[in-house]
Coordinates of C-alpha atoms in Angstrom, one line a residue:
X25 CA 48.6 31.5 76.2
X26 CA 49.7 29.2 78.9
X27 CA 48.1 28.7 82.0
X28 CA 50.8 29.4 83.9
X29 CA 51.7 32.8 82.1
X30 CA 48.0 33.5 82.7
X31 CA 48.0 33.5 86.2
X32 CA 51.2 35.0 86.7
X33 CA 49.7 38.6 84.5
X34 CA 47.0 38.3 86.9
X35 CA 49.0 38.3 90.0
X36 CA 51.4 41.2 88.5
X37 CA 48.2 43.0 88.0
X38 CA 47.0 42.4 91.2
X39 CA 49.9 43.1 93.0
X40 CA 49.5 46.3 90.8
X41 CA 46.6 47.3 92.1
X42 CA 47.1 46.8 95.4
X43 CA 50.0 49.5 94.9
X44 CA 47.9 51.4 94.0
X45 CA 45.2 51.3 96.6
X46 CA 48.4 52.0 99.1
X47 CA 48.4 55.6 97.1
X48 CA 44.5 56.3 97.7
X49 CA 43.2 58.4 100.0
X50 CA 39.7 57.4 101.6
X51 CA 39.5 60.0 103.9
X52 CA 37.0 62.6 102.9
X53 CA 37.4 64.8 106.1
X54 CA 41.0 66.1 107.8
X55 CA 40.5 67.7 111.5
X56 CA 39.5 71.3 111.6
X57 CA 43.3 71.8 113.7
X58 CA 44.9 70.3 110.1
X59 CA 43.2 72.6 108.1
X60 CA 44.2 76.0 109.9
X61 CA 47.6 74.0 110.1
X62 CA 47.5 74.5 106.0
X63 CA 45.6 77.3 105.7
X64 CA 48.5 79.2 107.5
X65 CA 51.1 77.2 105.7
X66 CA 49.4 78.4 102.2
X67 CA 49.1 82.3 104.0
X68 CA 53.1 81.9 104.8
X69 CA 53.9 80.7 101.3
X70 CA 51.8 83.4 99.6
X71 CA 53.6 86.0 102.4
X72 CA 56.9 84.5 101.3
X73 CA 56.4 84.9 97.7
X74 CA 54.7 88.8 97.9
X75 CA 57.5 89.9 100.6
X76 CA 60.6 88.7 98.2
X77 CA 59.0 89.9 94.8
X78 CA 58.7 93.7 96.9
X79 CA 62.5 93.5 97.3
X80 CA 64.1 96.5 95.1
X81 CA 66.6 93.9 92.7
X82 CA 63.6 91.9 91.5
X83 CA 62.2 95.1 90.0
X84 CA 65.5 95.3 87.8
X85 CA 65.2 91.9 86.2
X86 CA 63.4 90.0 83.4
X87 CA 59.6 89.2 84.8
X88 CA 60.6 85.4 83.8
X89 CA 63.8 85.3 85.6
X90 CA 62.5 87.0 88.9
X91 CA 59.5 84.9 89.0
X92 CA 61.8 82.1 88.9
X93 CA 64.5 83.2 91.6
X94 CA 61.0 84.5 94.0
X95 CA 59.5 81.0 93.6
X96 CA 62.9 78.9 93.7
X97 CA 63.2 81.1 97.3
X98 CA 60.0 80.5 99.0
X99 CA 60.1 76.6 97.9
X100 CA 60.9 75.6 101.9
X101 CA 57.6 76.9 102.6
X102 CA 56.1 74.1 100.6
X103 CA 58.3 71.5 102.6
X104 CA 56.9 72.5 105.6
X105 CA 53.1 72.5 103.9
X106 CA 53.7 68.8 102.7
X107 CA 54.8 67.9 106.4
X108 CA 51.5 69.2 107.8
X109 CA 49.8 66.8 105.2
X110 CA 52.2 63.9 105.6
X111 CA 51.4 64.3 109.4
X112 CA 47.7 64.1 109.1
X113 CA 48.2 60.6 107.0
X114 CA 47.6 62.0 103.6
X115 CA 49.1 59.8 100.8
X116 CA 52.0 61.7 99.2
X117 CA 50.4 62.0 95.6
X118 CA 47.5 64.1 97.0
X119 CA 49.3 65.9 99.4
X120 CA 51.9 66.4 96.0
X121 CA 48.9 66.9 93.4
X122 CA 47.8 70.2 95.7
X123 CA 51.2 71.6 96.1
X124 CA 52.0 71.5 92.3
X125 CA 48.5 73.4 91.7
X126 CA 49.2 75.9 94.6
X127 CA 52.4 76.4 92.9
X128 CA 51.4 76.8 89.3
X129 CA 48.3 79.2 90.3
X130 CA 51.0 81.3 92.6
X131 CA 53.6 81.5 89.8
X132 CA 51.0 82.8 87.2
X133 CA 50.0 85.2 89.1
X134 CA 53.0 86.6 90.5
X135 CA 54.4 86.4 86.4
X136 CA 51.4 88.4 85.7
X137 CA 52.3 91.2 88.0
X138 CA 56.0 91.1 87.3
X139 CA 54.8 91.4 83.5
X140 CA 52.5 94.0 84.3
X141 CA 55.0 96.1 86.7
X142 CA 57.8 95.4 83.8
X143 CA 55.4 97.0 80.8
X144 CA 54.2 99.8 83.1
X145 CA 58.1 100.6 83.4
X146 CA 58.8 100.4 80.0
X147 CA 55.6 102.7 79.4
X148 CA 56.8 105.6 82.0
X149 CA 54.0 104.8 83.8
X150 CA 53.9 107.4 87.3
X151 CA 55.2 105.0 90.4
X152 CA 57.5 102.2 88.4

């Protein structure tokens, strides 16, 4: 290799990582006044979600289909959840990384009710 093409990889990989740094968060603490911030924006997600999957015309349809309408309607909550960390100076990937794992724990659980409530149903189970 040239010198030239040498130093120019370098520089693409510097410039690379300093991208990349941009993206980091070094914060280890956020304010106690963020956290209940969250904390209620997680509650009013999780209220969202239980309060449309009680409505009477999710109980007639497919556990996959209604877990995908319920989460598909409570997805503003999570706007409003990526604000609080976006205000408190949170790089976007974090704040992104936590939303997607909030959301993928929620829609498992809330599947495994639906699929639960659906087979009780189909059982003649008392109450479904």
């Amino acid at each position: 290799m040239t010198y030239r093409l040498v130093v120019a990889l370098m520089m693409v990989a510097g410039l690379a990582c300093a991208e990349e740094a941009k993206e980091e968060w070094n914060e280890t603490t956020l304010k106690d006044e963020t956290i209940q911030k969250i904390q209620q924006a997680q509650y009013t997600y999780k209220k969202c979600v239980v309060d449309t999957m009680q409505k009477p015309e999710f109980a007639k349809m497919e556990s996959r289909n209604a877990t995908d309408v319920i989460i598909k309607s409570c997805e503003p909550t999570l706007a409003e959840m990526r604000k609080v960390y976006t205000d408190a100076e949170v790089p976007g990937v974090v704040a992104d990384r936590h939303l997607k794992k909030m959301r993928i724990q929620v829609t498992r659980n809330l599947l495994q009710q639906l699929m639960y409530a659906e087979a009780a149903k189909k059982a003649g189970m008392p109450g479904n």
